[in-house]
Coordinates of C-alpha atoms in Angstrom, one line a residue:
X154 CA -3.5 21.0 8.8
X155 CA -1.3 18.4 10.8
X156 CA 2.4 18.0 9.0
X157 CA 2.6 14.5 10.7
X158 CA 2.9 12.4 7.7
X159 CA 2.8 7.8 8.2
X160 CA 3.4 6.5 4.8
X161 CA 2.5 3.1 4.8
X162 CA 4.3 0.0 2.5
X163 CA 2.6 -2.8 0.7
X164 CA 3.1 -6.5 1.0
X165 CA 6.7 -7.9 1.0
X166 CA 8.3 -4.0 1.1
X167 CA 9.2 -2.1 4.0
X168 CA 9.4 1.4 5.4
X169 CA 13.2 1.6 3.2
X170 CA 10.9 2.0 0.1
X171 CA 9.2 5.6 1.2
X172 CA 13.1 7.4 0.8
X173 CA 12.1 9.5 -2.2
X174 CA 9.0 10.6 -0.6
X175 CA 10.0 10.9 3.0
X176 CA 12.8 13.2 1.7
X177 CA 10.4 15.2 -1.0
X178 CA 7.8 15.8 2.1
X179 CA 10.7 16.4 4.6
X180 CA 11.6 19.0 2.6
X181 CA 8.0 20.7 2.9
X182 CA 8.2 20.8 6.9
X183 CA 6.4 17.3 7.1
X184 CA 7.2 14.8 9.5
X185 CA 7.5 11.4 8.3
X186 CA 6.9 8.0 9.2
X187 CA 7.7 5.2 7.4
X188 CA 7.3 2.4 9.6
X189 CA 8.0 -1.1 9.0
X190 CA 5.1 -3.4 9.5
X191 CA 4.8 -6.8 12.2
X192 CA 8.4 -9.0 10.8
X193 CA 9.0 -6.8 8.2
X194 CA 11.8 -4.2 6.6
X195 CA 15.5 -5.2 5.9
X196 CA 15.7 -6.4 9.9
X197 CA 13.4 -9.1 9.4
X198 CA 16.7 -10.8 7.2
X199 CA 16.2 -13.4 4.9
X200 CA 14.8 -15.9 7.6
X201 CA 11.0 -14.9 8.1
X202 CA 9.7 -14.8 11.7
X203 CA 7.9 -18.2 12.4
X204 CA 4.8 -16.6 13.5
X205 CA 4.9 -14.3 9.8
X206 CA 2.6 -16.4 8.0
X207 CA -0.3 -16.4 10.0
X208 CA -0.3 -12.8 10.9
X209 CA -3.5 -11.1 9.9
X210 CA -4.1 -7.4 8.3
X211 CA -5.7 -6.6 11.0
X212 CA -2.9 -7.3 13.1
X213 CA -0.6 -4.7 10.7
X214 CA -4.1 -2.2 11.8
X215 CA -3.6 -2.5 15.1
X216 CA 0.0 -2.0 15.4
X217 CA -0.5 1.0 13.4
X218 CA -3.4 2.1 15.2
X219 CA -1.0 2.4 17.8
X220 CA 1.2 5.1 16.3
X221 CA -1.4 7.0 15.0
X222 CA -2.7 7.5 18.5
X223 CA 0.4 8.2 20.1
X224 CA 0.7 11.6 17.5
X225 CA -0.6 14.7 18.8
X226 CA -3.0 15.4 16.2
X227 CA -4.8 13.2 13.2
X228 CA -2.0 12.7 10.5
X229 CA -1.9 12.7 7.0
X230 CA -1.8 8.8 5.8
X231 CA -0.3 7.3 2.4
X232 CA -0.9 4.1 2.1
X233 CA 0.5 2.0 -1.3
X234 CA -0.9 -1.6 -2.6
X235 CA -1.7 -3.3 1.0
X236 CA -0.9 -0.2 3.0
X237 CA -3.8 1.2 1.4
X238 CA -6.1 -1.3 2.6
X239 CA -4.8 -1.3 5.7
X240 CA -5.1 2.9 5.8
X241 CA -8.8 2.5 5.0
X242 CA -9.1 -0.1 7.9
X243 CA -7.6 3.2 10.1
X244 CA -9.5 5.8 8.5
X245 CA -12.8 3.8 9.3
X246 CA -11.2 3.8 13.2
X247 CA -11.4 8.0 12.7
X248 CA -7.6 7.9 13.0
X249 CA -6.8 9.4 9.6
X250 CA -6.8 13.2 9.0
X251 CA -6.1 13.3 5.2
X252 CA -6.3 9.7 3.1
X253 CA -4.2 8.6 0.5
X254 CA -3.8 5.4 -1.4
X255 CA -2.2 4.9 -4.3
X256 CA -2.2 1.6 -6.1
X257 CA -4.3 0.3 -3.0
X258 CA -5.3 -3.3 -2.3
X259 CA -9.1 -2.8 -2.0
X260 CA -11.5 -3.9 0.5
X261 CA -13.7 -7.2 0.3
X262 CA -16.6 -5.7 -1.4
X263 CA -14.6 -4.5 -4.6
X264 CA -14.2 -7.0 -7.3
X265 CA -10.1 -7.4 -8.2
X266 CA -10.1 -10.4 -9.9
X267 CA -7.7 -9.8 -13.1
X268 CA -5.8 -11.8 -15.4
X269 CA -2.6 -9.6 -14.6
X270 CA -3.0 -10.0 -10.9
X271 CA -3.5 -13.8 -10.8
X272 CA -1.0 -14.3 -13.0
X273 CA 1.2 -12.7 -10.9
X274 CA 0.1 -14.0 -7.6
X275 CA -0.8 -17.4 -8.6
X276 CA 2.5 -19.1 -8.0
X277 CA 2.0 -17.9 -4.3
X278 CA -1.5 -18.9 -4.0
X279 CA -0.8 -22.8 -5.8
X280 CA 1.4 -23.5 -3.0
X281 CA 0.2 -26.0 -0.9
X282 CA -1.4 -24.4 2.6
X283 CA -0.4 -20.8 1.4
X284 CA -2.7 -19.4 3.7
X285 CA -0.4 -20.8 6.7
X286 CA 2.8 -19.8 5.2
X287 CA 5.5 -16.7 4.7
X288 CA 5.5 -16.0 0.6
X289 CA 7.8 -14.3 -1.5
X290 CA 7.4 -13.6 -5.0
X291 CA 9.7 -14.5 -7.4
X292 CA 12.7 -11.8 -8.8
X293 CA 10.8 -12.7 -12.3
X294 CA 7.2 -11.9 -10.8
X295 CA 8.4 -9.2 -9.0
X296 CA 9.7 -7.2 -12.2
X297 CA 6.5 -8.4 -14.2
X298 CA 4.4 -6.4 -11.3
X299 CA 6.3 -4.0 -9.8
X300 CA 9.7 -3.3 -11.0
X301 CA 8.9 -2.8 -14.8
X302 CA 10.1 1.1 -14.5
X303 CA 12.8 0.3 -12.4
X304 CA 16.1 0.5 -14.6
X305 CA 17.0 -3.0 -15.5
X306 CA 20.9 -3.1 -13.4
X307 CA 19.4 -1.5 -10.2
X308 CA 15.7 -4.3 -10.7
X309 CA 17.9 -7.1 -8.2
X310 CA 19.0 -4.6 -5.6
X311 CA 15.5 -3.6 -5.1
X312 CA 14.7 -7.5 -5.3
X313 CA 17.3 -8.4 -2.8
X314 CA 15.5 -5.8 0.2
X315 CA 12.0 -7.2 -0.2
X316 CA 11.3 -9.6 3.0
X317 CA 8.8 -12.5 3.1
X318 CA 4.7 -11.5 3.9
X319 CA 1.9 -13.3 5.4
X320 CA 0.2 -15.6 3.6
X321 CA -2.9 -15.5 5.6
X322 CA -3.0 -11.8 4.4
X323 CA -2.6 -12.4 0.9
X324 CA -5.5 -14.9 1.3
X325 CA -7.3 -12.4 3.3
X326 CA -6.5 -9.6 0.1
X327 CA -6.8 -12.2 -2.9
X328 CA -9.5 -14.5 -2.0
X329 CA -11.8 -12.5 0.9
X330 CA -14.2 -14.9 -0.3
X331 CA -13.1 -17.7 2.0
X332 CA -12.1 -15.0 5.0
X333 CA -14.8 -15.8 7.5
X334 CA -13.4 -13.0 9.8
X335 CA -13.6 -10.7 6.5
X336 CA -10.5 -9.2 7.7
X337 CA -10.8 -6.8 4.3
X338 CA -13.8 -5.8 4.8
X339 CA -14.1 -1.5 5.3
X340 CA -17.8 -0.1 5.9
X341 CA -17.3 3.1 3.8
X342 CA -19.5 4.9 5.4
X343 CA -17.2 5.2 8.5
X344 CA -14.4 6.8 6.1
X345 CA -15.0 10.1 6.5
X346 CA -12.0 12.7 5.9
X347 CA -10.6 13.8 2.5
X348 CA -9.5 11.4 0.4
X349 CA -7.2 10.9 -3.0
X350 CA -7.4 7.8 -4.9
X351 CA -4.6 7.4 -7.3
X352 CA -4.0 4.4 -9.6
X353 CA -1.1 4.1 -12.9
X354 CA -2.3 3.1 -15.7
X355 CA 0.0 0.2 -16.7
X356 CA -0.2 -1.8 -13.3
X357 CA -0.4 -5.2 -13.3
X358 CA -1.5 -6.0 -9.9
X359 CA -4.1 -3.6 -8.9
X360 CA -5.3 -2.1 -12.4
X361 CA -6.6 1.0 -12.4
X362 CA -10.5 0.0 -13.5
X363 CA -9.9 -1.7 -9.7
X364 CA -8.5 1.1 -8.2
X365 CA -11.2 3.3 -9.4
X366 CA -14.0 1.3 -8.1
X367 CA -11.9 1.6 -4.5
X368 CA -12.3 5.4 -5.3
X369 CA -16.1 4.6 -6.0
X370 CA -17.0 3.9 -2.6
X371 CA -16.2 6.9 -0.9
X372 CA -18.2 10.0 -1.9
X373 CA -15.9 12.5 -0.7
X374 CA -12.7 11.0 -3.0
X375 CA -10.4 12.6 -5.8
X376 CA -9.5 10.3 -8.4
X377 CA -6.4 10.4 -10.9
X378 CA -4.8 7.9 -12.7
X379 CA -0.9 8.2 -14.0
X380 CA -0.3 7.8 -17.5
X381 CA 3.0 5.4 -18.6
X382 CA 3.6 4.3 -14.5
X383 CA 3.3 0.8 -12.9
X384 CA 2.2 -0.4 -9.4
X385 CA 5.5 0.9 -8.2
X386 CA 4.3 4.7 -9.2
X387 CA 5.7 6.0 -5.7
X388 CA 9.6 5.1 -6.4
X389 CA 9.7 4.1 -9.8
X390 CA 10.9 6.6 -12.4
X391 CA 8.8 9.9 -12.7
X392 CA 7.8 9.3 -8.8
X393 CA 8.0 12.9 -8.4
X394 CA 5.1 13.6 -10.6
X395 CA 3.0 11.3 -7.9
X396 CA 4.4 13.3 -4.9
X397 CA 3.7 16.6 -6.7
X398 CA 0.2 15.3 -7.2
X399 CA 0.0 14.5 -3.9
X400 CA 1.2 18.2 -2.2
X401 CA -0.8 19.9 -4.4
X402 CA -4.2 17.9 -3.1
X403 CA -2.6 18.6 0.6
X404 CA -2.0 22.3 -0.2
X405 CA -5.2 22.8 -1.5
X406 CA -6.8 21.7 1.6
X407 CA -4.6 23.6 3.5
X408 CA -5.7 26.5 2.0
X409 CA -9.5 26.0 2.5
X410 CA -9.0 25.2 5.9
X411 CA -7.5 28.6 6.5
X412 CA -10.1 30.5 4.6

């Protein structure tokens, strides 16, 4: 099995966010990437780049496509809230060699409508032309959705190193309905390598009966869902039992290969 590992971050974050992991799989002889998506990471400052709002998922795809082609073999790819959309969008290229998505944004023919999540993302979406426009949630919506297991005197430091996103994506995530591209859109059947699906069972922005259904359409996926974590399960406290998960999937496919 490869032991080139891209771990992919969701809207607003940036590569910063995959320490823990990078330096849990590090420690297992895999070699990690953690890139920073198109205008995004703690370079992209607190000015967002003019051209940020109307920058499409697939655009994140294709400049991701790009690294995953310039690896020697098919990686291993983690892909958390819209980094696991955009990982399906690269397994369904055949780029992917193992797929993982926890918390992941799902494609345009999975219902996510929830009272959590558009309560959360409402305040983005009410603002006039959104779809045109950088966004950035709010510190308050950001603990609500994310940070609630993040102890309370580190919640603004992790607040102060999220950077603006597209809103053309979160139109494109939120609201697929009036994406005439369907920029979300994944045809499952194109997915084809192993796959884990991995939700937490007290997010508020991608609840788990959501991320299961993303689990639904792919025949060949494992399924678990974390008791007592949040949509932050991959850095939050007790991210180690996520990572642990995750090698022991890895190692277990390892080991059929070899027999």
């Amino acid at each position: 099995m490869t032991k080139n590992l891209v771990m992919i971050h969701g809207m607003w974050g940036g590569g910063w966010y995959w320490q823990p992991m990078k330096t849990f799989f590090g420690a297992r002889g895999y070699t990690c990437h953690t890139p920073d998506l198109r205008y995004h990471g703690e370079s992209a400052g607190n000015d967002p780049h003019p051209g940020l709002g109307t920058t499409s998922i697939q655009d994140y795809v294709d400049d991701l496509a790009e690294l995953l082609r310039s690896l020697p073999e098919k990686p291993v790819v983690i892909g958390h809230s819209m980094g696991g959309l955009i990982a399906q969008k690269l397994a369904e290229q055949g780029l992917v060699g193992q797929l993982i998505l926890a918390c992941p944004a799902p494609p345009d023919d999975v219902l996510a409508i929830s009272w959590a999540g558009l309560k959360s993302l409402s305040p983005l979406m009410l603002t006039p032309g959104f779809w045109k426009k950088p966004t950035m949630p709010s510190f308050e919506n950001a603990v609500k959705s994310s940070f609630q297991l993040i102890p309370a005197n580190e919640r603004r430091e992790y607040y102060d190193r999220l950077c603006h996103d597209s809103g053309k994506v979160l139109l494109e995530i939120a609201l697929p309905f009036l994406d005439k591209r369907s920029a979300a859109k994944v045809a499952s059947s194109k997915v084809q390598c192993p796959t884990l699906v991995l939700s937490a069972e007290l997010d508020k922005l991608i609840p788990a009966q959501v991320v299961k259904k993303v689990a639904n359409k792919y025949p060949q996926a494992a399924y678990h869902c974390f008791t007592g974590q949040t949509h932050w399960v991959i850095a939050e406290k007790g991210w180690e039992a996520c990572a642990e998960y995750i090698a022991e999937w890895l190692d277990r496919l390892a080991a059929a290969e070899d027999k």
